[in-house]
XYZ file of C-alpha atoms in Angstrom:
745
model
C 16.847 1.101 -44.192
C 17.351 1.266 -40.418
C 18.792 4.681 -39.509
C 22.112 5.049 -37.754
C 21.816 4.669 -33.995
C 23.993 5.862 -31.138
C 24.398 3.861 -27.951
C 26.073 4.133 -24.562
C 26.272 1.449 -21.871
C 26.349 1.957 -18.097
C 27.989 -0.846 -16.116
C 26.429 -1.306 -12.670
C 29.424 -3.377 -11.556
C 27.575 -6.607 -10.763
C 27.015 -8.010 -14.250
C 23.997 -5.802 -14.954
C 24.050 -2.955 -17.456
C 21.841 -0.067 -18.570
C 21.968 1.079 -22.189
C 20.970 4.421 -23.721
C 20.111 4.446 -27.440
C 18.916 7.181 -29.801
C 18.425 7.678 -33.529
C 15.934 4.907 -34.264
C 12.589 5.872 -32.675
C 10.444 9.030 -32.416
C 12.749 11.249 -34.458
C 10.248 14.099 -34.774
C 10.345 14.661 -31.038
C 12.857 17.311 -29.975
C 14.692 14.611 -28.052
C 14.114 10.866 -27.725
C 15.935 7.967 -26.129
C 15.395 4.283 -25.386
C 16.685 3.135 -22.004
C 17.104 -0.613 -21.579
C 17.973 -2.748 -18.563
C 17.577 -6.478 -19.030
C 14.410 -6.893 -21.089
C 12.865 -3.697 -19.704
C 12.721 -0.892 -22.270
C 11.566 2.695 -21.737
C 10.962 5.171 -24.549
C 11.225 8.793 -23.448
C 10.464 11.795 -25.642
C 10.574 15.518 -24.927
C 8.957 18.340 -26.874
C 8.848 22.041 -26.004
C 6.774 24.549 -27.973
C 8.495 27.462 -29.673
C 5.575 29.803 -28.999
C 5.469 31.258 -25.506
C 2.597 30.247 -23.252
C 0.283 32.854 -21.775
C 0.573 31.164 -18.372
C 2.511 32.974 -15.647
C 4.240 29.731 -14.663
C 6.305 27.068 -16.421
C 3.771 24.675 -18.063
C 5.740 21.431 -17.698
C 4.013 18.052 -17.967
C 5.814 14.858 -17.013
C 3.838 11.780 -18.052
C 4.746 8.167 -17.283
C 2.726 5.217 -18.587
C 3.172 1.467 -18.422
C 1.766 -0.306 -21.474
C 0.028 -3.602 -20.679
C 1.410 -5.084 -23.886
C 4.873 -4.587 -22.370
C 4.090 -7.436 -19.990
C 2.009 -9.460 -22.472
C -1.232 -8.583 -20.705
C -4.609 -7.052 -21.502
C -5.861 -3.952 -19.693
C -8.728 -4.584 -17.291
C -12.147 -3.038 -17.754
C -14.739 -3.088 -20.491
C -12.879 -1.177 -23.213
C -9.573 -3.070 -22.898
C -7.583 0.111 -23.349
C -5.193 2.024 -21.121
C -7.057 4.971 -19.626
C -6.279 7.357 -16.761
C -2.937 6.773 -15.027
C -2.808 4.531 -11.983
C -1.607 5.816 -8.622
C 1.675 3.992 -9.224
C 2.219 5.824 -12.510
C 1.353 9.174 -10.897
C 3.966 8.580 -8.197
C 6.641 8.029 -10.865
C 5.586 11.251 -12.620
C 6.055 13.139 -9.346
C 9.549 11.890 -8.573
C 10.714 12.822 -12.089
C 8.965 16.218 -12.143
C 10.424 17.273 -8.790
C 13.989 16.890 -10.078
C 13.492 18.304 -13.588
C 11.380 21.389 -12.883
C 13.969 23.475 -10.938
C 16.575 22.986 -13.705
C 14.672 24.803 -16.432
C 15.310 28.571 -16.568
C 13.137 30.450 -14.093
C 11.764 32.658 -16.892
C 11.067 29.800 -19.331
C 7.343 29.850 -20.156
C 7.087 27.425 -23.085
C 4.818 24.411 -22.795
C 6.994 21.339 -22.395
C 6.035 17.657 -22.335
C 8.243 14.819 -21.126
C 6.578 11.499 -21.989
C 7.996 8.225 -20.677
C 6.519 4.894 -21.772
C 7.353 1.375 -20.636
C 7.411 -0.605 -23.882
C 8.871 -3.898 -22.611
C 8.818 -5.302 -19.086
C 11.304 -7.470 -17.211
C 10.197 -9.068 -13.919
C 13.667 -8.473 -12.484
C 13.726 -4.743 -13.301
C 11.723 -1.989 -11.598
C 11.319 0.652 -14.317
C 10.475 3.585 -12.029
C 14.180 3.825 -11.118
C 15.040 4.373 -14.807
C 12.456 7.077 -15.544
C 14.559 10.036 -14.355
C 17.578 8.811 -16.332
C 15.418 8.504 -19.461
C 13.933 11.988 -19.042
C 17.281 13.685 -18.592
C 18.894 11.802 -21.489
C 16.088 12.868 -23.834
C 16.471 16.517 -22.787
C 20.252 16.348 -23.340
C 19.574 15.279 -26.937
C 17.297 18.276 -27.529
C 17.831 22.021 -27.916
C 15.701 22.820 -24.851
C 17.418 25.052 -22.262
C 18.255 22.941 -19.205
C 20.837 23.609 -16.526
C 22.531 20.237 -16.163
C 22.007 16.521 -16.689
C 20.543 14.548 -13.795
C 19.594 10.969 -13.061
C 17.711 8.948 -10.493
C 18.533 5.610 -8.902
C 16.975 3.315 -6.339
C 19.132 2.133 -3.456
C 18.417 -0.863 -1.247
C 20.380 -2.546 1.524
C 20.469 -6.323 1.750
C 22.413 -8.017 4.543
C 24.200 -4.743 5.237
C 25.293 -4.199 1.606
C 23.943 -1.357 -0.554
C 22.500 -2.311 -3.952
C 21.674 0.000 -6.877
C 18.348 -0.600 -8.632
C 17.464 -3.871 -6.861
C 14.743 -6.112 -8.277
C 11.359 -6.385 -6.580
C 12.337 -9.761 -5.090
C 15.573 -8.269 -3.712
C 13.644 -5.308 -2.344
C 11.537 -7.679 -0.244
C 14.730 -8.528 1.691
C 15.941 -4.920 1.937
C 15.592 -2.606 4.934
C 15.891 0.482 2.703
C 13.906 1.466 -0.394
C 14.883 4.966 -1.549
C 14.975 6.723 -4.905
C 17.544 9.508 -5.087
C 17.631 12.178 -7.812
C 20.809 14.189 -8.334
C 23.054 16.097 -10.687
C 26.775 15.389 -10.803
C 27.478 17.755 -7.909
C 24.221 17.968 -5.927
C 21.555 15.695 -4.473
C 18.180 17.177 -5.369
C 15.489 14.705 -4.357
C 15.114 11.794 -1.957
C 12.018 9.692 -1.402
C 11.564 6.330 0.213
C 10.841 4.083 3.153
C 13.090 2.372 5.668
C 12.914 -0.069 8.555
C 13.813 2.245 11.436
C 17.304 3.220 10.261
C 19.495 5.955 11.754
C 20.204 9.377 10.266
C 23.809 8.379 9.500
C 22.673 5.236 7.684
C 20.285 7.300 5.580
C 23.082 9.723 4.630
C 25.348 6.788 3.670
C 22.622 5.382 1.395
C 22.237 8.757 -0.326
C 26.019 8.996 -0.856
C 26.114 5.498 -2.365
C 23.311 6.289 -4.805
C 24.910 9.610 -5.759
C 28.112 7.882 -6.852
C 26.127 5.592 -9.165
C 24.206 8.597 -10.549
C 27.458 10.335 -11.513
C 28.270 7.409 -13.838
C 24.820 7.601 -15.416
C 25.277 11.335 -16.088
C 28.645 10.704 -17.763
C 26.942 8.200 -20.097
C 24.307 10.809 -21.035
C 26.996 13.328 -21.882
C 28.898 10.792 -24.025
C 25.682 9.938 -25.897
C 24.854 13.608 -26.531
C 28.403 14.271 -27.776
C 28.335 11.247 -30.100
C 24.893 12.137 -31.438
C 25.883 15.780 -31.857
C 24.865 18.349 -29.313
C 22.288 20.822 -30.504
C 22.726 24.484 -29.930
C 20.426 25.619 -27.112
C 17.467 27.468 -28.535
C 16.999 31.140 -27.885
C 13.816 32.316 -26.258
C 12.284 35.552 -25.093
C 13.871 36.063 -21.710
C 12.069 38.000 -19.024
C 12.822 41.676 -19.035
C 14.805 43.180 -16.190
C 15.050 46.675 -14.786
C 17.584 47.171 -12.019
C 16.354 50.684 -11.265
C 12.804 49.404 -10.857
C 14.000 46.616 -8.576
C 15.942 49.115 -6.438
C 12.867 51.326 -6.122
C 10.651 48.397 -5.041
C 13.263 47.173 -2.571
C 13.773 50.608 -1.046
C 10.045 50.978 -0.438
C 9.146 47.437 0.651
C 12.117 45.650 2.239
C 12.049 47.089 5.756
C 8.268 47.045 5.959
C 8.212 43.382 4.987
C 11.010 42.633 7.459
C 9.071 44.301 10.283
C 5.858 42.440 9.414
C 7.769 39.136 9.263
C 9.226 39.868 12.688
C 5.787 40.617 14.134
C 4.799 36.953 14.681
C 1.414 37.306 12.988
C -1.010 34.538 12.103
C -1.119 33.289 8.516
C -4.017 35.453 7.351
C -2.917 38.556 9.284
C 0.540 38.286 7.779
C -0.849 37.731 4.288
C -3.103 40.776 4.596
C -0.189 42.910 5.836
C 2.068 41.822 2.960
C -0.756 42.569 0.498
C -1.101 46.061 1.942
C 2.605 46.711 1.343
C 2.270 45.410 -2.208
C -0.659 47.772 -2.833
C 1.473 50.614 -1.471
C 4.264 49.750 -3.904
C 1.867 49.593 -6.852
C 0.375 52.931 -5.850
C 3.760 54.594 -6.481
C 3.390 54.072 -10.215
C 1.150 55.729 -12.761
C -1.477 53.861 -14.752
C 0.790 53.969 -17.823
C 3.719 52.502 -15.849
C 1.523 49.802 -14.348
C 0.151 48.844 -17.739
C 3.698 48.321 -18.955
C 5.486 47.103 -15.814
C 2.888 45.655 -13.396
C 3.959 42.006 -13.778
C 7.616 42.923 -13.340
C 6.815 45.024 -10.257
C 4.990 42.043 -8.697
C 7.914 39.768 -9.529
C 10.343 42.141 -7.833
C 8.063 42.506 -4.815
C 8.019 38.712 -4.365
C 11.810 38.673 -4.667
C 12.157 41.364 -1.996
C 9.708 39.510 0.265
C 11.786 36.362 -0.005
C 15.012 38.226 0.742
C 13.563 39.923 3.832
C 12.075 36.766 5.342
C 15.255 34.751 4.759
C 17.437 37.495 6.270
C 15.272 37.613 9.392
C 15.893 33.924 9.974
C 19.608 33.969 9.133
C 20.403 37.151 11.055
C 18.156 36.872 14.106
C 17.119 33.205 14.190
C 13.453 34.257 14.062
C 10.648 33.025 11.870
C 7.415 34.376 10.437
C 5.328 33.271 13.409
C 7.906 34.324 16.024
C 9.318 30.870 16.740
C 12.965 29.944 17.074
C 14.444 27.701 14.410
C 14.024 24.451 16.378
C 10.693 25.279 18.019
C 7.551 23.199 17.332
C 4.151 24.837 17.173
C 1.579 24.047 19.907
C -0.030 20.620 19.503
C -3.331 19.210 20.717
C -4.767 15.787 19.978
C -7.968 13.859 20.552
C -9.095 10.279 19.885
C -12.476 8.590 19.561
C -14.002 11.797 18.201
C -16.435 10.169 15.749
C -18.855 7.772 17.489
C -19.762 5.507 14.566
C -16.404 4.841 12.907
C -14.053 2.015 13.867
C -11.333 4.426 15.006
C -10.723 8.177 14.782
C -8.401 10.946 15.892
C -7.706 14.645 15.484
C -4.162 15.981 15.265
C -3.692 19.762 15.346
C -0.302 21.460 15.157
C -0.433 25.229 14.875
C -2.679 26.029 11.907
C -2.553 22.505 10.467
C -5.230 19.965 11.348
C -5.983 16.418 10.183
C -8.940 14.221 11.092
C -8.201 10.524 10.513
C -10.630 7.623 10.390
C -10.008 3.878 10.362
C -12.225 1.234 8.757
C -11.691 -2.491 9.383
C -12.636 -5.135 6.833
C -11.890 -8.568 5.407
C -9.427 -9.463 2.660
C -12.286 -8.794 0.248
C -11.717 -5.068 0.932
C -7.996 -5.208 0.088
C -6.778 -2.593 -2.390
C -6.117 -4.401 -5.666
C -3.022 -3.357 -7.638
C -3.180 -4.199 -11.345
C -0.275 -2.637 -13.220
C 1.714 -4.194 -16.061
C 4.760 -4.324 -13.788
C 3.098 -5.347 -10.543
C -0.011 -7.193 -9.456
C -1.030 -7.729 -5.878
C -3.098 -6.340 -3.070
C -2.648 -4.064 -0.083
C -4.297 -4.988 3.199
C -3.241 -1.617 4.613
C -3.742 1.567 2.647
C -4.156 5.263 3.349
C -6.075 7.929 1.457
C -5.399 11.652 1.856
C -7.907 14.398 1.015
C -7.012 18.079 0.753
C -10.189 20.177 0.237
C -9.976 23.883 -0.736
C -11.445 25.117 2.567
C -8.384 23.820 4.417
C -6.482 26.887 3.165
C -9.464 29.251 3.156
C -9.876 29.035 -0.617
C -12.595 28.098 -3.092
C -11.695 26.441 -6.384
C -13.101 23.626 -8.580
C -12.638 20.056 -7.352
C -11.650 17.802 -10.241
C -10.961 14.429 -8.723
C -7.970 13.299 -6.699
C -4.912 15.433 -7.451
C -1.373 14.164 -7.978
C -0.407 15.967 -4.789
C -3.049 14.098 -2.786
C -1.859 10.774 -4.210
C 1.769 11.613 -3.389
C 1.150 12.816 0.157
C -1.116 9.866 0.916
C 1.524 7.454 -0.360
C 4.196 9.068 1.845
C 2.016 8.685 4.948
C 1.156 5.098 3.998
C 4.824 4.178 3.617
C 5.558 5.805 6.985
C 3.006 3.649 8.809
C 2.792 0.328 6.973
C 5.889 -1.201 8.558
C 4.280 -0.878 12.001
C 1.196 -2.956 11.124
C 1.735 -6.368 12.760
C 2.123 -9.312 10.376
C -0.688 -11.202 12.124
C -3.207 -8.353 11.854
C -6.350 -10.152 10.643
C -7.984 -7.056 9.131
C -7.774 -5.069 5.962
C -7.166 -1.562 7.353
C -8.133 1.625 5.511
C -7.062 4.985 6.944
C -8.527 8.196 5.509
C -7.052 11.575 6.405
C -9.256 14.631 5.973
C -7.101 17.763 6.070
C -9.268 20.436 7.706
C -6.645 23.182 8.102
C -3.303 23.581 6.405
C -0.314 25.797 7.037
C 2.662 23.496 6.852
C 2.928 19.765 6.255
C -0.497 18.231 6.336
C 1.131 14.957 5.224
C 3.045 14.758 8.503
C -0.141 15.633 10.408
C -1.706 12.704 8.547
C 1.004 10.346 9.828
C 0.374 11.472 13.417
C -3.410 11.326 13.123
C -3.215 7.941 11.387
C -1.092 6.507 14.189
C -3.560 7.581 16.878
C -6.645 6.523 14.898
C -5.286 2.997 14.427
C -4.374 2.734 18.099
C -7.888 3.946 18.935
C -9.318 1.271 16.620
C -7.492 -1.496 18.458
C -4.858 -2.190 15.787
C -1.868 -3.454 17.740
C 0.779 -1.228 16.147
C 4.321 -2.374 16.847
C 5.290 1.217 17.694
C 3.699 4.642 17.263
C 4.983 6.793 14.385
C 5.283 10.580 14.170
C 6.412 12.879 11.376
C 7.830 16.367 10.977
C 8.469 18.750 8.068
C 11.820 20.535 8.096
C 13.337 23.395 6.125
C 16.735 24.863 5.379
C 17.759 28.430 4.542
C 21.310 29.115 3.422
C 23.214 31.942 1.713
C 26.424 29.967 1.320
C 28.117 31.226 4.487
C 25.214 31.064 6.919
C 22.477 28.471 7.227
C 19.502 27.742 9.469
C 17.619 24.453 9.837
C 13.938 25.041 10.550
C 11.778 22.569 12.457
C 8.067 22.245 11.676
C 7.977 24.646 8.738
C 5.080 26.867 7.715
C 3.601 26.886 4.245
C 5.386 30.181 3.463
C 8.715 28.770 4.650
C 8.244 25.803 2.343
C 8.680 27.833 -0.872
C 11.029 30.464 0.582
C 13.637 27.924 1.745
C 16.428 26.001 0.034
C 15.395 22.569 1.227
C 12.228 21.090 2.578
C 12.168 17.573 3.840
C 9.697 15.406 5.662
C 10.871 12.649 7.986
C 8.770 10.055 9.804
C 9.781 7.440 12.317
C 9.441 5.700 15.633
C 11.539 6.348 18.724
C 14.050 3.875 17.257
C 14.542 5.093 13.706
C 13.331 6.536 10.397
C 10.469 4.824 8.541
C 9.996 7.198 5.559
C 11.258 10.434 4.079
C 10.672 12.894 1.257
C 13.190 15.626 0.416
C 13.463 18.357 -2.182
C 16.848 20.094 -2.041
C 17.333 23.363 -3.914
C 20.733 24.427 -2.600
C 23.643 23.190 -4.722
C 26.398 21.116 -3.213
C 24.710 20.637 0.141
C 27.304 19.268 2.559
C 26.452 15.879 4.023
C 27.374 17.237 7.450
C 24.566 19.789 7.148
C 22.193 17.075 5.936
C 22.959 14.845 8.925
C 22.590 17.794 11.299
C 19.235 18.628 9.756
C 18.117 15.000 10.107
C 19.157 14.928 13.765
C 17.268 18.164 14.452
C 14.310 16.511 12.747
C 14.685 13.542 15.110
C 14.466 15.827 18.154
C 11.300 17.434 16.783
C 9.856 14.066 15.810
C 10.337 12.698 19.328
C 8.737 15.822 20.813
C 5.664 15.237 18.650
C 5.705 11.532 19.521
C 5.482 12.431 23.203
C 2.337 14.450 22.477
C 0.772 11.485 20.677
C 1.515 9.044 23.469
C 0.170 11.482 26.054
C -3.152 11.222 24.217
C -3.052 7.435 23.748
C -0.149 5.578 25.302
C -0.740 2.204 23.662
C -3.244 0.556 21.319
C -6.605 -0.306 22.821
C -6.779 -3.968 23.760
C -9.894 -4.636 21.688
C -11.754 -3.159 18.772
C -14.784 -1.023 19.578
C -18.071 -2.696 20.466
C -19.664 -1.584 17.190
C -16.597 -2.452 15.117
C -16.376 -5.853 13.438
C -14.438 -8.603 15.125
C -12.310 -10.782 12.911
C -11.356 -14.395 13.414
C -9.568 -16.737 11.062
C -10.115 -20.472 10.784
C -8.034 -22.893 8.720
C -9.571 -26.043 7.255
C -8.214 -28.784 4.970
C -8.631 -27.783 1.342
C -10.862 -30.804 0.667
C -13.631 -29.204 2.766
C -13.721 -25.832 0.982
C -16.487 -26.997 -1.348
C -18.556 -28.345 1.540
C -18.338 -25.047 3.440
C -19.348 -23.085 0.356
C -22.085 -25.528 -0.616
C -23.751 -26.018 -4.007
C -24.066 -22.619 -5.629
C -22.829 -21.022 -2.421
C -25.930 -22.141 -0.527
C -24.231 -23.190 2.711
C -22.037 -20.101 3.153
C -24.830 -17.739 2.156
C -27.181 -19.282 4.722
C -24.518 -18.959 7.427
C -23.982 -15.292 6.592
C -27.699 -14.550 6.505
C -28.521 -16.345 9.759
C -25.553 -14.980 11.726
C -25.166 -11.494 10.235
C -21.480 -12.110 9.519
C -19.252 -11.771 6.481
C -17.378 -14.942 5.543
C -14.491 -14.999 3.070
C -12.731 -18.212 1.986
C -9.378 -18.330 0.229
C -7.305 -21.359 -0.728
C -3.700 -21.023 0.426
C -1.263 -23.902 -0.109
C -3.908 -26.637 -0.096
C -5.564 -25.170 2.978
C -8.752 -23.168 3.229
C -8.300 -19.894 5.135
C -11.678 -18.621 6.340
C -12.156 -15.053 7.587
C -15.211 -14.445 9.759
C -16.119 -10.785 10.274
C -18.970 -9.733 12.523
C -19.972 -7.365 15.295
C -21.588 -10.024 17.507
C -19.060 -12.437 19.013
C -21.751 -15.062 19.659
C -22.593 -15.147 15.968
C -18.909 -15.472 15.056
C -18.676 -18.427 17.448
C -21.787 -19.918 15.847
C -20.159 -19.751 12.414
C -17.056 -21.435 13.805
C -19.208 -24.227 15.277
C -20.932 -24.787 11.955
C -17.673 -24.861 10.064
C -16.280 -27.289 12.606
C -19.311 -29.501 12.115
C -18.919 -29.469 8.338
C -15.218 -30.256 8.505
C -15.420 -32.688 11.437
C -13.377 -35.831 10.827
C -13.388 -38.352 13.710
C -10.223 -40.242 14.603
C -10.175 -44.040 14.814
C -10.186 -45.258 18.405
C -11.250 -41.923 19.873
C -14.335 -41.578 22.110
C -16.960 -38.914 21.221
C -20.120 -37.711 22.906
C -23.240 -38.138 20.769
C -26.952 -37.466 20.888
C -29.745 -39.643 19.476
C -31.575 -37.739 16.715
C -33.475 -40.587 14.983
C -34.713 -44.060 15.978
C -34.684 -46.932 13.463
C -35.567 -50.637 13.702
C -31.931 -51.631 13.203
C -30.231 -48.916 15.236
C -30.130 -45.236 16.152
C -28.856 -42.241 14.205
C -26.638 -40.182 16.505
C -25.157 -36.699 16.112
C -21.697 -35.750 17.325
C -22.001 -33.203 20.143
C -18.994 -31.255 18.904
C -20.136 -31.305 15.287
C -23.792 -30.426 15.056
C -25.374 -31.862 11.920
C -22.688 -34.520 11.523
C -24.567 -37.817 11.936
C -23.643 -41.494 11.970
C -25.556 -44.794 12.391
C -25.122 -46.672 15.675
C -26.151 -50.215 14.689
C -28.303 -52.243 17.100
C -25.481 -54.798 17.430
C -23.181 -52.069 18.829
C -25.563 -50.793 21.497
C -24.719 -53.276 24.248
C -22.959 -56.569 24.910
C -26.290 -58.280 25.568
C -28.580 -59.179 22.698
C -30.852 -56.206 21.925
C -34.259 -57.013 20.489
C -35.553 -53.420 20.427
C -33.393 -50.308 20.073
C -35.631 -48.461 22.537
C -34.718 -51.001 25.228
C -31.282 -49.334 25.395
C -31.565 -45.759 24.044
C -34.294 -43.238 23.270
C -34.630 -39.965 21.341
C -32.522 -37.182 22.836
C -30.322 -39.472 24.931
C -26.692 -38.404 25.174
C -23.814 -40.815 25.731
C -20.362 -41.668 24.462
C -19.339 -43.895 21.579
C -16.071 -45.068 20.155
C -15.232 -44.413 16.512
C -14.090 -47.660 14.854
C -13.319 -46.313 11.394
C -14.838 -47.388 8.084
C -16.677 -50.706 8.175
C -15.090 -52.892 5.447
C -18.471 -54.509 4.683
C -20.722 -51.461 4.452
C -17.997 -48.909 3.533
C -19.608 -46.528 6.008
C -18.385 -45.006 9.302
C -18.866 -47.317 12.263
C -19.324 -46.348 15.920
C -19.883 -48.508 18.988
C -21.421 -47.882 22.381
C -20.626 -51.316 23.760
C -16.906 -50.885 22.944
C -16.539 -48.463 25.855
C -18.745 -50.527 28.231
C -17.306 -53.169 30.521
C -17.907 -56.663 29.166
C -20.371 -58.592 31.459
C -18.896 -61.367 33.557
C -19.285 -64.725 31.872
C -20.190 -63.113 28.581
C -19.937 -65.469 25.661
C -20.348 -64.216 22.143
C -23.254 -65.681 20.224
C -22.228 -68.332 17.687
C -22.553 -67.217 14.087
C -25.922 -68.008 12.548
C -25.911 -71.210 10.482
C -26.574 -70.708 6.818
C -29.657 -72.586 5.469
C -28.425 -73.784 2.101
C -31.778 -75.142 0.990
C -34.011 -72.243 1.871
C -34.178 -71.141 -1.763
C -34.047 -74.645 -3.338
C -30.419 -74.330 -4.348
C -27.584 -76.781 -3.806
C -23.823 -76.503 -3.741
C -21.487 -78.830 -5.525
C -18.439 -80.471 -3.964
C -16.502 -77.221 -4.531
C -19.071 -75.171 -2.628
C -20.547 -73.519 -5.729
C -24.236 -72.781 -6.006
C -25.813 -75.558 -8.144
C -29.199 -73.972 -8.643
C -28.567 -73.371 -12.324
C -27.817 -77.072 -12.860
C -31.154 -78.018 -11.194
C -32.945 -75.680 -13.559
C -31.298 -77.337 -16.541
C -32.397 -80.817 -15.285
C -36.010 -79.654 -15.011
C -35.904 -78.234 -18.508
C -34.556 -81.520 -19.877
C -37.425 -83.487 -18.305
C -39.966 -81.122 -19.731
C -38.492 -81.559 -23.207
C -38.683 -85.335 -22.972
C -42.302 -85.238 -21.961
């Protein structure tokens, strides 16, 4: 018997709905829900252990997977089984995690797993926009402590009108693609890309999405009430000791404040703070430390945060001595690496990124093969963050989620500035060599300069800046170009990228509740001022893209041919194209697009590229009737000469002896010889021979008094045959007469 189910429906106001259902699937999970929009269905479960973890942090795992069966497809690869998550799945995990994590109690240390699975796919629904809604709804149905319900929604803008959760086809027409995460009263996360919009337009898009999110939260609450809310579980809360906190604060606060005000470098400041911490620990006996050491460290960190924040709010000063809107010193360099196709160094304070550019054909495009999306990227960016960039040593276990997320942000910032007619596949790699504050924004700046150095004709240069916000409710300070320490001490950190004309991408995590939109817009405008300052530094280093790619970089040219010639260019078993590549040292890629063959020719030597183009032209050469062409004699025959078109080497045609001249020609060599060059007229296909016909005499002036030779008379008796009175050959009748005579004899 099917168990009783509970369902709530969210009306999006344009005929589309989202439903939340529970009670049927995964009932042993602590909370489970099925979210459906169209034919897209997500199953989300949440489980949290009852035994406390030994970790000194909250061990939360958010996992998002798209099942290939959901789209009626097989996984790629040998084993035909879903394996490690794709970059696209990792990005969804990150946008959900960033909203959920701050809403669990700060002292909750129980391993928790939120698992979201796409079970059914709809081409008109992008499931990543439903993942946050599913996660929150599942938690609301559980007994896990959680501050408040949240949801996430995508917002687009098509023809000036905002749209919630647009389809992928609609998104192609949109100038905004943002996912917003929020509770009923506060926006908590923003991530997306835009086509050079203003700060006010961005704030309006966030407001629009927030209103839709409020309706989704109401539906979650109705579902939880109908299902029956569970009593929130009790757990071992962290101990507190107000007297201990007061003792730590009395000893450490002013010392930390003075160090913070001293404008030290990152490592000097860290060493000084550590010395104060050691001094605090030294106040306690071994017995007290054995019992209270972790709590003492927790209180020290709390005091450190209070002191640093107060310095900024009270005096407008920051850890490195800057004012709130001041940008750290910047230096840049291009063409640093001699062998790559383009390179640059961007250094801002203690953050440094080295970017490289590699140019290739469409064969090097990044293939995307997800159940919900298949395609390819001809521009992509990879971001690497090695341990030495922060002066640390720890195991390297593949590409981290953070590296995937930061690389994706930089890619979204830059991709809109790649010209549509760029013939190359472009790969940018950012190597973070130093880090103390927003290496992702350093990547955007370095990537811009490296592509300009490589000769990619960017529409406009792009810069990026990381911003912070500190607020105590009454006072607030917006910080430009934040340090790593300011990142986790503040109430909001946001990264904004753009050109001189508008925003191209953003990523925000907002911790302060009920942030006023006026403060948000002010922060975005301060970010614009900082972004333009950084942009000036970039354009001082390289004002515009180099006119050409480097001498050692591959040149790319595209040739279009009629689709009927694709096979001829490739040749049997690929023989023709392989020979061209081998003899010219080029890379040739052919793709059929709308009954045309699009050929990419990639090579360092321009002469060899031109040679390939000549050969392709020869293969695909198709003369026009009535047009005159220059030819060269390549073979002499008794009945004519074989000539080769000058503009299509290897393309040969027979020039019959009767078409050499107006006068009767007994010997071909009387008129032309091997190697002679002259012009002929193309007459089309000869109806008798069904072969191409050309004529030399057709473009010569007819001799005065010329009279065409009369047609040769047919000798009807040369083979002993006769024709009857209807003109039919009567040879068979003569044979029958002879046979009759022989029989009589």
